[in-house]
Structures are given as structure tokens and as C-alpha cells.
Coordinates of C-alpha atoms in Angstrom, one line a residue:
Chain B
M28 CA 0.0 0.0 0.0
I29 CA 1.5 3.3 -1.1
K30 CA -0.3 6.6 -0.7
T31 CA 0.9 10.1 -1.1
K32 CA -1.2 13.2 -0.4
A33 CA -0.6 16.8 -1.4
L34 CA 3.2 16.4 -1.7
K35 CA 5.0 19.7 -2.0
F36 CA 8.7 20.4 -2.2
N37 CA 10.5 23.8 -2.5
Y38 CA 14.1 23.9 -3.6
N39 CA 14.1 27.6 -2.9
N40 CA 11.7 30.4 -3.4
Q41 CA 11.8 30.1 -7.1
V42 CA 11.5 26.4 -7.7
S43 CA 8.7 24.5 -6.1
F44 CA 7.0 21.3 -7.0
N45 CA 3.5 20.1 -6.3
F46 CA 3.1 16.4 -7.0
P47 CA -0.1 14.6 -7.9
D48 CA -1.3 12.1 -5.3
I49 CA -0.3 8.5 -5.8
S50 CA -2.3 5.6 -4.6
L51 CA -1.0 2.1 -5.3
N52 CA -2.3 -1.3 -4.1
K53 CA -0.3 -4.3 -3.3
N54 CA 1.3 -5.9 -6.4
E55 CA 0.6 -2.9 -8.6
N56 CA 3.5 -1.3 -10.5
L57 CA 3.6 2.3 -11.5
L58 CA 5.2 4.3 -14.2
I59 CA 5.8 8.0 -13.5
I60 CA 6.6 9.8 -16.7
G61 CA 7.6 13.4 -17.3
S62 CA 10.1 15.5 -19.2
S63 CA 13.3 16.7 -17.5
G64 CA 13.2 19.5 -15.0
I65 CA 9.8 18.7 -13.8
G66 CA 10.8 17.1 -10.5
K67 CA 10.9 13.4 -11.3
T68 CA 14.1 12.7 -9.3
T69 CA 12.8 14.9 -6.5
L70 CA 9.6 12.8 -6.3
L71 CA 11.7 9.6 -6.3
H72 CA 13.9 11.0 -3.5
L73 CA 10.8 12.0 -1.5
L74 CA 9.4 8.5 -1.9
A75 CA 12.7 7.0 -0.8
G76 CA 13.0 9.3 2.2
L77 CA 16.2 10.8 0.8
L78 CA 14.5 14.2 0.9
Q79 CA 11.9 15.6 3.3
S80 CA 8.8 17.1 1.8
N81 CA 7.7 20.6 2.8
S82 CA 4.2 19.5 3.2
G83 CA 2.0 16.5 2.5
S84 CA 2.3 12.9 3.6
I85 CA 3.8 9.7 2.3
N86 CA 2.4 6.6 3.6
L87 CA 4.4 3.4 2.8
Y88 CA 2.9 0.2 4.0
G89 CA 1.2 1.8 6.9
Q90 CA 4.1 4.0 7.9
D91 CA 4.0 7.8 7.4
I92 CA 7.6 8.3 6.5
S93 CA 7.4 12.1 6.7
K94 CA 7.0 11.6 10.5
L95 CA 10.1 9.5 11.0
T96 CA 13.5 10.8 12.2
Q97 CA 16.4 10.8 9.8
H98 CA 17.8 7.7 11.5
Q99 CA 14.5 5.9 11.4
I100 CA 14.1 6.7 7.7
D101 CA 17.5 5.4 6.9
K102 CA 16.6 2.2 8.6
F103 CA 13.2 1.9 7.0
R104 CA 14.7 2.5 3.6
G105 CA 17.4 -0.1 4.1
Q106 CA 14.8 -2.7 5.0
N107 CA 11.9 -1.8 2.7
I108 CA 13.1 0.1 -0.4
G109 CA 15.5 -0.8 -3.1
I110 CA 16.7 1.9 -5.5
V111 CA 18.0 1.4 -9.0
F112 CA 19.9 4.4 -10.1
Q113 CA 20.2 5.8 -13.6
K114 CA 24.0 5.2 -13.4
P115 CA 25.0 2.1 -11.5
H116 CA 26.9 2.9 -8.3
F117 CA 28.9 0.6 -6.2
V118 CA 31.4 0.7 -3.4
N119 CA 34.5 0.3 -5.5
S120 CA 36.7 -1.1 -2.8
L121 CA 34.4 -4.1 -2.5
T122 CA 33.7 -7.0 -4.9
V123 CA 30.2 -7.5 -6.2
K124 CA 29.4 -10.1 -3.5
E125 CA 30.9 -7.8 -0.8
N126 CA 28.7 -5.0 -2.1
L127 CA 25.7 -7.2 -1.6
Q128 CA 26.9 -8.3 1.8
L129 CA 27.2 -4.6 2.8
A130 CA 23.7 -3.9 1.6
Q131 CA 22.5 -6.8 3.7
Y132 CA 24.4 -5.7 6.7
L133 CA 23.0 -2.2 6.5
G134 CA 19.5 -3.6 5.9
N135 CA 20.0 -6.0 8.8
K136 CA 19.3 -9.1 6.7
K137 CA 22.3 -11.4 6.5
D138 CA 21.7 -14.3 4.1
D139 CA 24.4 -15.5 1.8
S140 CA 22.2 -18.0 0.0
R141 CA 20.0 -15.1 -1.2
I142 CA 23.0 -13.4 -2.7
V143 CA 23.7 -16.6 -4.7
D144 CA 20.0 -16.8 -5.8
I145 CA 19.8 -13.3 -7.0
L146 CA 23.2 -13.3 -8.8
S147 CA 22.3 -16.5 -10.6
S148 CA 18.8 -15.3 -11.5
L149 CA 20.5 -12.2 -13.0
D150 CA 23.1 -14.5 -14.7
I151 CA 26.1 -12.8 -13.1
L152 CA 27.0 -15.4 -10.4
D153 CA 30.4 -15.9 -12.1
K154 CA 31.1 -12.2 -11.5
E155 CA 30.6 -12.3 -7.7
N156 CA 34.2 -12.0 -6.8
K157 CA 35.0 -9.3 -9.4
N158 CA 35.4 -5.6 -8.7
P159 CA 32.3 -3.8 -10.0
K160 CA 34.5 -1.5 -12.0
K161 CA 35.6 -4.5 -14.1
L162 CA 32.1 -5.4 -15.2
S163 CA 30.6 -4.5 -18.6
Q164 CA 27.9 -2.0 -18.8
G165 CA 25.1 -4.6 -19.0
E166 CA 26.6 -6.5 -16.1
K167 CA 26.9 -3.3 -14.0
Q168 CA 23.2 -2.6 -14.6
R169 CA 22.2 -6.1 -13.5
A170 CA 24.5 -5.9 -10.5
S171 CA 22.8 -2.7 -9.5
I172 CA 19.5 -4.4 -9.8
A173 CA 20.8 -7.1 -7.5
M174 CA 21.8 -4.3 -5.0
A175 CA 18.3 -3.0 -5.1
I176 CA 16.6 -6.3 -4.4
V177 CA 19.0 -8.1 -2.2
N178 CA 17.2 -7.2 1.0
S179 CA 13.8 -8.3 -0.3
P180 CA 12.4 -4.8 -0.4
K181 CA 8.6 -4.2 -0.6
L182 CA 9.2 -1.4 -3.1
I183 CA 11.7 -1.0 -5.9
L184 CA 12.3 2.6 -7.1
A185 CA 14.0 2.9 -10.5
D186 CA 15.3 6.3 -11.7
E187 CA 15.6 6.4 -15.5
P188 CA 16.8 2.8 -15.8
T189 CA 16.5 2.8 -19.6
S190 CA 17.2 6.4 -20.7
S191 CA 20.7 5.6 -22.2
L192 CA 19.8 2.3 -23.7
D193 CA 18.9 1.3 -27.3
D194 CA 15.5 -0.2 -27.9
E195 CA 16.6 -3.8 -27.6
N196 CA 18.4 -3.2 -24.3
C197 CA 15.6 -1.0 -23.0
E198 CA 13.2 -3.9 -23.6
R199 CA 15.5 -6.3 -21.9
V200 CA 16.1 -4.2 -18.8
I201 CA 12.5 -3.3 -18.2
K202 CA 11.4 -6.9 -18.5
L203 CA 14.2 -7.9 -16.2
L204 CA 13.1 -5.3 -13.6
K205 CA 9.5 -6.4 -13.8
K206 CA 10.4 -10.1 -13.5
Q207 CA 12.7 -9.5 -10.5
A208 CA 10.1 -7.5 -8.8
S209 CA 7.4 -10.1 -9.2
D210 CA 9.8 -13.0 -8.5
F211 CA 10.7 -11.4 -5.2
N212 CA 7.3 -10.0 -4.4
A213 CA 8.1 -6.4 -4.7
Q214 CA 6.3 -3.4 -6.2
L215 CA 8.0 -1.4 -8.9
I216 CA 7.8 2.3 -9.4
V217 CA 9.8 3.5 -12.5
I218 CA 10.4 7.2 -13.0
T219 CA 11.4 8.2 -16.5
H220 CA 11.0 10.4 -19.5
D221 CA 11.3 7.4 -21.8
N222 CA 7.9 6.9 -23.6
R223 CA 9.0 3.5 -24.8
L224 CA 8.2 2.1 -21.3
K225 CA 4.5 3.1 -21.4
K226 CA 3.4 -0.2 -22.9
H227 CA 4.9 -2.2 -20.1
F228 CA 2.8 -0.6 -17.4
K229 CA -0.9 -0.7 -16.8
K230 CA -0.8 2.3 -14.4
S231 CA 1.0 5.5 -15.1
I232 CA 1.1 9.1 -14.0
K233 CA 2.2 12.0 -16.0
L234 CA 3.9 14.8 -14.2
Chain O
M24 CA 30.6 -7.3 6.1
N25 CA 30.4 -4.4 8.6
I26 CA 31.5 -0.8 8.8
F27 CA 34.9 -1.7 10.3
K28 CA 35.6 -4.2 7.6
L29 CA 34.5 -1.7 5.0
S30 CA 37.1 0.8 6.4
I31 CA 39.8 -1.8 6.1
K32 CA 38.8 -2.7 2.5
N33 CA 38.8 1.0 1.7
I34 CA 42.3 1.4 2.9
I35 CA 43.6 -1.7 1.2
S36 CA 42.0 -0.8 -2.1
K37 CA 44.3 2.2 -2.4
P38 CA 47.5 1.1 -0.6
L39 CA 49.8 3.7 -2.2
S40 CA 47.9 6.8 -1.2
S41 CA 47.3 5.2 2.2
L42 CA 51.0 4.6 2.7
L43 CA 51.9 8.1 1.4
S44 CA 49.6 9.8 3.9
L45 CA 51.2 7.6 6.6
A46 CA 54.8 8.3 5.6
L47 CA 55.2 11.5 7.7
L48 CA 53.5 10.0 10.7
V49 CA 55.8 6.9 10.6
F50 CA 58.8 9.2 10.3
G51 CA 57.8 11.4 13.2
I52 CA 56.8 8.5 15.5
G53 CA 60.0 6.6 14.4
I54 CA 62.3 9.5 15.4
I55 CA 60.7 10.1 18.8
S56 CA 60.6 6.4 19.6
L57 CA 64.2 6.0 18.4
L58 CA 65.3 8.9 20.7
L59 CA 63.4 7.5 23.6
Q60 CA 64.9 4.0 23.1
L61 CA 68.4 5.3 22.7
N62 CA 68.1 7.6 25.7
S63 CA 66.8 4.8 27.9
L64 CA 69.2 2.1 26.6
I65 CA 72.2 4.4 27.0
K66 CA 71.1 5.5 30.4
T67 CA 70.5 1.9 31.6
Q68 CA 73.8 0.8 30.2
M69 CA 75.5 3.7 31.8
D70 CA 73.8 3.2 35.2
N71 CA 74.5 -0.5 35.0
N72 CA 78.2 0.1 34.8
L73 CA 78.1 2.7 37.5
K74 CA 77.0 0.7 40.4
G75 CA 79.5 0.4 43.2
I76 CA 81.7 3.3 41.9
D77 CA 81.3 6.5 44.0
M78 CA 84.4 8.2 42.8
V79 CA 87.2 7.8 40.3
V80 CA 90.7 9.1 40.9
G81 CA 93.2 9.6 38.1
A82 CA 95.6 12.1 36.6
K83 CA 94.5 15.7 36.2
G84 CA 92.5 16.5 33.1
S85 CA 88.9 16.5 32.1
P86 CA 86.7 14.8 34.7
L87 CA 84.4 13.5 32.0
Q88 CA 87.3 12.0 30.2
L89 CA 88.4 10.3 33.4
I90 CA 85.0 8.8 33.9
L91 CA 84.6 7.8 30.3
S92 CA 87.9 6.1 30.3
A93 CA 88.0 4.5 33.7
V94 CA 84.3 3.5 34.1
Y95 CA 83.1 3.0 30.5
H96 CA 86.4 2.3 28.8
I97 CA 85.5 4.4 25.8
D98 CA 87.9 7.4 26.0
S99 CA 91.6 7.7 26.4
P100 CA 92.8 7.9 30.0
T101 CA 93.9 11.3 31.4
G102 CA 97.3 10.0 32.3
N103 CA 98.9 8.0 35.0
I104 CA 99.3 8.5 38.7
S105 CA 102.0 7.1 41.0
V106 CA 101.1 4.1 43.1
E107 CA 102.5 6.0 46.1
D108 CA 100.0 8.9 45.6
A109 CA 97.2 6.4 45.1
K110 CA 98.1 4.7 48.4
K111 CA 97.7 7.9 50.3
I112 CA 94.1 8.1 49.1
K113 CA 93.4 4.5 49.8
N114 CA 94.5 4.9 53.3
N115 CA 92.1 7.7 53.9
R116 CA 89.4 6.6 56.4
M117 CA 86.6 7.8 54.1
V118 CA 87.5 5.2 51.5
G119 CA 85.6 2.0 51.8
S120 CA 87.2 0.0 49.1
S121 CA 89.3 0.8 46.0
I122 CA 90.3 -0.9 42.8
D123 CA 93.4 -0.1 40.7
L124 CA 93.2 0.1 37.0
L125 CA 96.1 0.0 34.5
Y126 CA 95.9 0.4 30.9
G127 CA 98.4 0.4 28.1
D128 CA 97.5 -2.3 25.7
N129 CA 94.8 -3.7 23.6
Y130 CA 94.0 -6.9 21.7
K131 CA 92.2 -6.2 18.3
G132 CA 90.8 -3.0 19.8
Y133 CA 89.6 -4.6 23.1
R134 CA 91.3 -3.1 26.1
I135 CA 93.5 -5.1 28.4
V136 CA 93.1 -3.9 32.0
G137 CA 95.5 -4.7 34.8
T138 CA 93.5 -4.8 38.0
D139 CA 92.6 -6.7 41.2
D140 CA 90.2 -9.6 41.8
E141 CA 87.7 -7.1 43.2
F142 CA 87.2 -5.7 39.7
L143 CA 85.3 -8.9 38.7
D144 CA 83.2 -8.7 41.9
L145 CA 82.3 -5.1 41.0
Y146 CA 80.4 -6.3 37.9
D147 CA 79.3 -9.7 39.4
A148 CA 81.3 -11.3 36.7
K149 CA 81.6 -15.1 37.1
I150 CA 84.2 -17.3 35.5
K151 CA 82.5 -19.6 33.0
D152 CA 85.4 -21.7 32.0
G153 CA 88.9 -21.9 33.4
R154 CA 90.1 -19.9 36.4
K155 CA 91.2 -16.4 37.4
W156 CA 94.6 -15.1 36.5
E157 CA 97.5 -15.9 38.9
D158 CA 100.8 -15.4 37.2
P159 CA 101.7 -12.4 35.0
F160 CA 100.4 -12.5 31.4
E161 CA 97.5 -14.7 32.3
V162 CA 94.2 -13.1 31.3
V163 CA 90.5 -13.6 31.7
V164 CA 88.4 -12.6 28.7
G165 CA 85.0 -10.9 28.6
S166 CA 82.1 -12.7 26.9
K167 CA 81.7 -10.3 23.9
I168 CA 85.3 -10.7 23.0
Y169 CA 85.6 -14.4 22.9
S170 CA 82.3 -14.8 21.1
N171 CA 83.1 -12.1 18.6
L172 CA 86.7 -13.2 18.0
G173 CA 86.2 -16.9 18.6
L174 CA 88.8 -17.2 21.4
K175 CA 89.2 -20.3 23.6
L176 CA 91.0 -21.2 26.7
D177 CA 94.7 -21.5 26.3
D178 CA 94.8 -19.3 23.3
E179 CA 97.7 -16.8 23.2
L180 CA 97.1 -13.2 22.4
M181 CA 99.6 -10.8 21.0
S182 CA 98.7 -7.3 22.3
S183 CA 99.3 -4.0 20.7
H184 CA 100.5 -0.9 22.4
G185 CA 97.9 1.8 23.1
L186 CA 94.2 1.5 23.1
R187 CA 93.6 1.1 19.4
E188 CA 94.3 -1.8 17.1
T189 CA 96.8 0.3 15.1
G190 CA 99.3 0.3 18.0
E191 CA 102.6 -1.4 17.7
A192 CA 102.5 -5.1 18.5
H193 CA 104.2 -6.6 21.5
E194 CA 105.6 -9.6 19.7
D195 CA 108.0 -10.7 22.4
Q196 CA 105.4 -11.2 25.1
L197 CA 102.1 -13.1 24.6
F198 CA 99.1 -13.2 26.9
K199 CA 97.6 -16.5 27.7
I200 CA 93.8 -17.0 28.2
V201 CA 93.2 -18.8 31.5
G202 CA 89.5 -17.9 32.0
L203 CA 86.4 -16.9 30.1
L204 CA 83.8 -14.8 31.8
E205 CA 80.0 -15.3 31.7
P206 CA 78.1 -12.5 30.0
S207 CA 77.3 -9.8 32.6
N208 CA 75.7 -7.1 30.4
S209 CA 78.3 -4.6 31.6
V210 CA 81.6 -3.2 30.4
I211 CA 83.5 -6.2 31.6
D212 CA 82.0 -8.1 28.7
Q213 CA 84.3 -6.2 26.4
L214 CA 87.5 -6.2 28.5
I215 CA 90.5 -8.4 28.8
V216 CA 91.4 -8.6 32.5
T217 CA 94.8 -9.4 34.0
S218 CA 97.0 -8.6 36.9
P219 CA 98.7 -5.2 37.3
E220 CA 102.0 -6.9 37.2
S221 CA 101.4 -8.1 33.6
I222 CA 101.1 -4.5 32.4
W223 CA 104.1 -3.3 34.5
D224 CA 106.2 -6.1 33.2
L225 CA 105.2 -5.7 29.7
H226 CA 106.1 -2.0 29.6
G227 CA 109.1 -2.4 31.9
E228 CA 110.7 -4.7 29.4
H229 CA 109.3 -3.1 26.4
D230 CA 110.3 0.4 27.1
H231 CA 114.0 -0.4 26.9
S232 CA 113.7 -0.6 23.2
G233 CA 113.2 3.1 22.9
E234 CA 110.6 5.5 21.5
E235 CA 108.8 3.7 18.8
H236 CA 105.4 4.8 19.9
D237 CA 105.3 8.2 18.3
D238 CA 102.2 7.2 16.4
E239 CA 100.3 7.2 19.7
H240 CA 99.1 10.7 20.3
D241 CA 97.4 10.2 23.6
H242 CA 99.2 12.5 25.9
E243 CA 98.9 9.8 28.6
H244 CA 101.6 8.0 26.8
D245 CA 103.8 11.0 26.4
D246 CA 103.6 11.4 30.1
E247 CA 104.3 7.8 30.6
H248 CA 107.3 7.9 28.4
D249 CA 108.8 10.9 30.0
H250 CA 108.5 9.4 33.3
E251 CA 109.7 6.0 32.4
H252 CA 112.7 7.2 30.5
D253 CA 113.8 9.1 33.6
D254 CA 114.0 6.1 35.8
E255 CA 113.5 3.1 33.7
H256 CA 116.3 1.2 35.4
D257 CA 115.1 1.1 38.9
H258 CA 111.7 -0.4 38.4
E259 CA 110.2 -1.6 41.6
H260 CA 106.5 -2.0 41.7
D261 CA 106.1 0.6 44.4
D262 CA 107.5 3.2 42.0
E263 CA 105.1 2.1 39.3
E264 CA 102.1 3.9 38.1
I265 CA 98.5 3.1 37.7
T266 CA 96.0 4.8 35.4
A267 CA 93.0 5.2 37.7
M268 CA 91.4 4.1 40.8
L269 CA 87.7 3.2 41.4
I270 CA 86.6 4.1 44.9
K271 CA 83.6 3.2 47.0
F272 CA 83.1 5.4 50.1
Q273 CA 82.7 4.2 53.6
N274 CA 79.8 6.6 53.9
P275 CA 77.9 8.0 50.9
M276 CA 77.9 11.4 52.5
N277 CA 81.6 11.6 51.8
I278 CA 80.8 12.3 48.2
I279 CA 80.4 16.0 49.0
Q280 CA 83.6 16.7 50.7
F281 CA 86.2 14.1 49.7
P282 CA 86.5 14.7 45.9
R283 CA 86.9 18.4 46.4
Q284 CA 89.6 17.8 49.0
I285 CA 91.6 15.6 46.5
N286 CA 91.2 18.1 43.7
E287 CA 92.4 21.0 45.8
E288 CA 95.1 19.4 47.9
T289 CA 96.8 16.9 45.6
N290 CA 98.0 16.7 42.1
L291 CA 95.4 14.0 41.4
Q292 CA 92.0 14.4 40.0
A293 CA 88.8 13.0 41.6
A294 CA 85.6 12.7 39.6
V295 CA 82.2 11.6 40.6
P296 CA 80.6 9.5 37.9
S297 CA 77.0 10.3 38.7
Y298 CA 77.7 14.0 38.4
E299 CA 79.6 13.7 35.2
I300 CA 77.1 11.4 33.6
S301 CA 74.2 13.7 34.5
R302 CA 76.2 16.5 33.1
L303 CA 76.8 14.5 29.9
F304 CA 73.1 13.8 29.6
K305 CA 72.2 17.4 30.0
L306 CA 74.5 18.1 27.1
F307 CA 72.9 15.3 25.1
G308 CA 69.5 16.4 26.3
F309 CA 69.6 19.6 24.5
G310 CA 70.2 17.9 21.1
I311 CA 67.6 15.3 21.9
E312 CA 65.1 17.9 22.9
T313 CA 65.6 19.8 19.7
L314 CA 65.2 16.7 17.6
T315 CA 62.1 15.7 19.6
Y316 CA 60.5 19.1 18.8
L317 CA 61.3 18.6 15.2
A318 CA 59.7 15.2 15.3
Y319 CA 56.6 16.5 16.9
L320 CA 56.4 19.1 14.2
I321 CA 56.6 16.3 11.6
I322 CA 53.7 14.6 13.4
I323 CA 51.6 17.8 13.2
V324 CA 52.3 18.0 9.5
S325 CA 51.4 14.4 9.2
A326 CA 48.0 15.2 10.7
F327 CA 47.4 17.7 8.0
S328 CA 48.5 15.3 5.3
L329 CA 46.2 12.7 6.7
F330 CA 43.4 15.2 6.8
I331 CA 43.9 16.3 3.2
N332 CA 44.1 12.7 2.1
L333 CA 40.8 11.9 3.8
F334 CA 39.2 15.0 2.6
N335 CA 40.1 14.3 -1.0
S336 CA 39.1 10.7 -0.9
M337 CA 35.8 11.8 0.6
R338 CA 35.2 14.0 -2.5
D339 CA 36.1 11.2 -4.8
R340 CA 33.8 8.8 -3.0
K341 CA 30.8 11.1 -2.7
Y342 CA 28.6 8.8 -4.7
E343 CA 29.7 5.8 -2.7
M344 CA 28.8 7.6 0.5
A345 CA 25.4 8.5 -0.9
L346 CA 24.9 4.9 -2.1
I347 CA 25.8 3.6 1.4
R348 CA 23.3 5.9 2.9
T349 CA 20.5 4.8 0.5
L350 CA 21.3 1.2 1.4
G351 CA 20.2 2.1 4.9
S352 CA 23.3 3.3 6.7
S353 CA 22.7 5.9 9.3
R354 CA 24.7 9.2 9.2
R355 CA 26.6 8.1 12.3
Q356 CA 27.6 4.7 10.8
L357 CA 29.0 6.5 7.7
S358 CA 30.9 9.0 9.9
F359 CA 32.4 6.1 11.9
M360 CA 33.6 4.5 8.6
I361 CA 35.7 7.6 8.0
I362 CA 37.0 7.8 11.6
F363 CA 37.8 4.1 11.5
E364 CA 39.8 4.6 8.3
S365 CA 41.8 7.3 9.9
L366 CA 42.3 5.4 13.2
I367 CA 43.4 2.3 11.4
L368 CA 45.9 4.3 9.4
T369 CA 47.4 6.1 12.4
T370 CA 47.6 2.9 14.4
V371 CA 49.4 1.2 11.5
G372 CA 51.6 4.3 11.3
F373 CA 52.4 4.0 15.0
L374 CA 53.4 0.3 14.6
L375 CA 55.5 1.0 11.5
G376 CA 57.1 3.9 13.4
L377 CA 58.1 1.5 16.2
L378 CA 59.5 -0.9 13.6
V379 CA 61.5 1.9 12.1
S380 CA 62.8 2.9 15.5
R381 CA 63.8 -0.7 16.3
L382 CA 65.7 -0.9 13.1
G383 CA 67.3 2.4 14.0
V384 CA 68.4 1.1 17.4
M385 CA 69.9 -2.0 15.7
F386 CA 71.7 0.3 13.3
V387 CA 73.1 2.6 16.0
S388 CA 74.0 -0.4 18.1
S389 CA 76.0 -1.9 15.3
L390 CA 77.7 1.5 14.8
M391 CA 78.6 1.7 18.5
E392 CA 79.7 -1.9 18.5
E393 CA 82.1 -1.1 15.7
S394 CA 83.6 2.1 17.0
L395 CA 83.2 1.7 20.8
N396 CA 82.8 -2.0 21.3
Y397 CA 79.5 -1.0 23.0
N398 CA 76.2 -2.5 22.2
L399 CA 72.6 -1.9 23.1
N400 CA 70.0 -4.6 23.4
S401 CA 66.5 -5.1 24.7
F402 CA 63.6 -4.1 22.5
G403 CA 60.8 -3.7 25.1
I404 CA 58.1 -1.1 24.8
L405 CA 58.7 2.0 26.9
N406 CA 55.9 3.7 28.7
E407 CA 56.6 6.9 26.7
E408 CA 55.9 4.8 23.6
L409 CA 52.4 4.1 24.9
W410 CA 52.0 7.8 25.0
L411 CA 53.0 7.9 21.3
L412 CA 50.2 5.4 20.7
I413 CA 47.7 7.7 22.4
L414 CA 49.1 10.6 20.4
S415 CA 48.7 8.6 17.1
I416 CA 45.1 7.8 18.0
F417 CA 44.5 11.4 18.8
I418 CA 46.0 12.4 15.4
G419 CA 43.7 9.9 13.8
L420 CA 40.7 11.4 15.5
I421 CA 41.4 15.1 14.8
S422 CA 42.3 14.6 11.2
S423 CA 39.1 12.7 10.6
I424 CA 36.7 15.0 12.4
I425 CA 36.1 17.4 9.6
P426 CA 35.7 14.7 6.9
A427 CA 33.4 12.8 9.2
L428 CA 31.3 15.8 9.8
Q429 CA 31.1 16.4 6.1
V430 CA 29.9 12.9 5.5
Y431 CA 27.5 13.3 8.4
N432 CA 25.9 16.3 6.7
L433 CA 26.1 14.9 3.2
N434 CA 23.0 15.8 1.2
I435 CA 22.5 12.5 -0.5
S436 CA 19.7 13.7 -2.7
E437 CA 21.8 16.5 -4.1
V438 CA 24.8 14.1 -4.7
L439 CA 22.5 11.6 -6.5
G440 CA 20.7 14.3 -8.4
D441 CA 24.0 15.5 -9.7
E442 CA 24.7 12.4 -11.8

């Protein structure tokens, strides 16, 4: 259950965003589409608790995250939300496997067998002891999806996951995301300006 | 995986820059620890050789030289004194016990000392093999000498005149080893000990052959020659000379009055080792203090270098930090990661510094061994070095405070929005 109400965020006096309300049932995915500069990333950061809204409420699975302290939000995010960034990020001093172990440590969910499951379902198990810098672009993207889902989040937030990809890869990545989300019982919210994704989602919001 | 492991992985992943930021700290800690070690080792060594000696009497000259030559056997003697003069002092009621010392020869740079049995007792030296000397030209050899030179009982030694190896050899008269001493960790380990008669006999016979010791510049020998050429034909041991006399007082209070009395009323010189050594250390002390300040300055600079290194790596790893936060790390955990990194670095720096100082001690010791036949051992940790550990930890903390605060206040949304 995801519900936002009258979300508002001001960067300063000039730039302020008012976001449409979101209401999402269990097992529903959502596409949020809009051109650049319209506050897409801001909305994603608000949903992830990386930013605090100026007004309005965000209710995630019965928890109003705008009422949590910074520390509680960090913890909540670690356990319930996985984020796939536009550009894959890793801790570069760690191997792929160690990155996933760090994510588990921070989300308080230690489980090595899950790491193996996820890496093999993403077909990069043979890369587990590699440094993420040494992976190809496609492998990096899959590894970053692994990072997002390793703690079995209830919600996966994806920020422009396909914007720099050609049609073929775009198709492949969005299918992968949707499959992983449903395989691991998570909801998926994708934020993008990429109109190619429209056909993959039943529910979408235009900003 | 946890935050501490992550810190270690971060350090290992860029070993060169980690080592570079450590170099100054290692250097500073190394210097201070080396100075502390040398100071303490030299002091213990000096004190160790001082026990039981309240005063040294010898010929006029520098009191420090008298002490260094007669107690530590590292400088040339100030000259010789007549046995008769020495007897007068010995008979003074303030004197508890006294030991005569005679120099004149060496074997491969190790001094041969003519003295009494009590000299062995002074250093608690025990005979390991063989026996004490009885007849002239029988010698007992200190542990360092026989182990360094591979000498055994019954070996015969050809001594050279003077106190350095380059002196002219006494080919006509050999010394015979009758005893080997157990190691005592004092100066006697590097001495060859014999009876006073051996030295007198050697030079009594020897000096007939004339003045071939011109290469010896120690004025002690000039004195000796002048004297011995005057009356070389009526040698009786009572007219002989000794080089110095080690004296223990009847009552420790005599140390105030007796040395002054000798210096003022006789043509002998009395020196109190504990005074002279503390004077020497004050002299040393100035140099050591200056070096120590310099080393502390280096440590302060190292704190800056560490800070800049952390600060830069923080900027390079901004996205990583943001990522770690989005994975659920609290701000405090992330700050701890930085502080841990800094603390691990400075602790490693401290350990490397100690290693450097120990290597330094070994090096200095081998230098001293070569030039002075002195060595320093024991590699224990001094209390002052524990302070250096605390200092290192402190440096680790203060140089990571600003980067840690920066990470604490990192605006993740802004960093991630920047991509």
C-alpha cells in the first residue's frame, strides 16, 4: 500500500514542485513519466526518504515516513526500499558479492544463499568476486538491480533505468526489472521520460 | 561485512595513497621512539656500569674523560698516577674500598686492563670456563670478545700498544687466556682482564727498546714515556704507576667533601661518575630535545597530510557515500567509517614507526659496537611509547573530524541528483 497526499517540495523560493497524489495497491506497478526539470528525481527522493517534503504525507505500508526521524528513515529505507539508479553505483573497494553483503548488513538481513540466488537469476553469479569497475555496462546494470533487491524490499524505485539504452536493451532491462520485482514479491515504481516504457505498465502518472 | 571491515577494505583498495599519507607519521613516530629508546638504553647501560663506583681518581685532566675512560672504557685515560699517591688516598678513612686500573694495551681494539680480583666482583662477573689469572700474562676474557673473535681457553694473544688496534705489537710477550667470563651485560664483557704486574712487566721490558710509539698521540703515553725514561732502570712495583682508581666510600655522604679535597690538595683528580654522567646527559639532552620538537612538528604536519588525504578521498567517494546511505546506513555509521579509516591508518603508522625505531636502534647499536665495542640490546616497549600510541590515536581522531562531519551532513539527494 502506497499513498501520497498533497506532496510539495520547494528547492528555494523560485522552484517549487506540487506532485499529484499517488495511490497504489499491493502488487501494482507504476510508471511516472515526465520531461526533465519537472521534478521526477525529486519525487523519487521523496518516496525513498532521501528528501523531506515541505508539506503533504507519504504513507508506505502503513508508515507515514514524513513523520520519521532521519535515523528511522535510513533504517526503514534499508529494509523496505531498493533503489536502481540511472547510473549504477557501487562501493568500489568491494567485490560484487561484498557490495551485496554490505547492503544486507545495512538492511539488517544477513543471508548468503539469497545473494547466490539473486546473482544466478541475473546471470552474473560468475562475477561475484569481481570488482564492479571491471564489469561490462550490462553486467553493471544487472549488478545494480541485485543491489536494489538483495534485502527483499517491498518497493523498488527505479530512476531512468533505460534512458541511455537502445530499444533492444531497453526492452530487456524493463522486462528484467519487472520479472525480478514479481519474483521477489516487490512493487516497482519507475520514473522516466522514456515513452518506450509506457506499454509495459498498466498504471502510469504524467507529471 | 560491517563498517569496520569496510574501512579496512577502503584502505587496502588504495594502498599507495594510504601509505603516502602515513609516511610522515611513521617518520615522526619513528624518530621520537628511536630517541626514547636510545636515551633509555644508554642510560640503563651507563647506570648498570656505574653501580659500586662512587668516585674515580686519576691524573689531572677532564673529569668527564676520566669517567669515560675508567668507568666506561671508551675514552683515552687522562694520564697515569703514581702508586704512592694512590696509596695515600686508599689509606684515607673515608675510602671504603678501592680498585686499581692499569691500561696500556689492547688486543684487536679490546682493552687489556690490569687490576685486582675485586674488579670482577664489582660487575658480578663469574668465570664460565677456566680460572682467574694468577701469574703475570694470564688473562681472563669478557664474553663479547671471545664470542666475537672466537677465542678459547689457552689461546695466546699478541697485544698492541695503546688502546687502538693500530698500535705497535708486543711480539715478544704473549698473553695466555686462562679464563672466560660469563656475560654480565656490563663493560667487563668487552674487557680483557689481567693482573697489574702483567702491564708493568710488559712495559718495563718493552720500554728499553726506545721510542717507537710516536704514532700514539694520547698524551697519557707521552707522560708515561717521559716518566719511564727518567727512571727506567730502577723499576720496583712501588715506584710504578696506575692509570686510575675506582673508589667506593665508607659513607655515601663523603661524596660531598672528599672529591673536592683531593682536587684541591693533591696533584690527582677525583671525579664523581654520577655528576659527570648527568652533566653529559644534560649536554645530550639539548640535542635530543631539539630533535624531539622537530619530530613533533613532523607529526603535526602528518595530521594535515592525513586530513587532506581523507578530505580528497571523501570528495572522490561522494557517490559511494550516498549509495551507502541509500542502502540504509545511518549518518553516524558512515561517519564512523571515516573515523575508523583514519584510526586504522594512524595505528598502523604507529606500529610502522616502532618498527623503524627498532631498526634504528639496531643500526646505532652496530655502529657503537664497531667504534666503541659497545652495544645496546633489549627491545621492550617503553611507557613513553604508549603515549605515542595515544598521540597517534589522537591524530587519527582530529584529522578525521572534519571529513566525518562532512559525511554526516552529506546531502544524498543532491549528490545523487548530480549524476
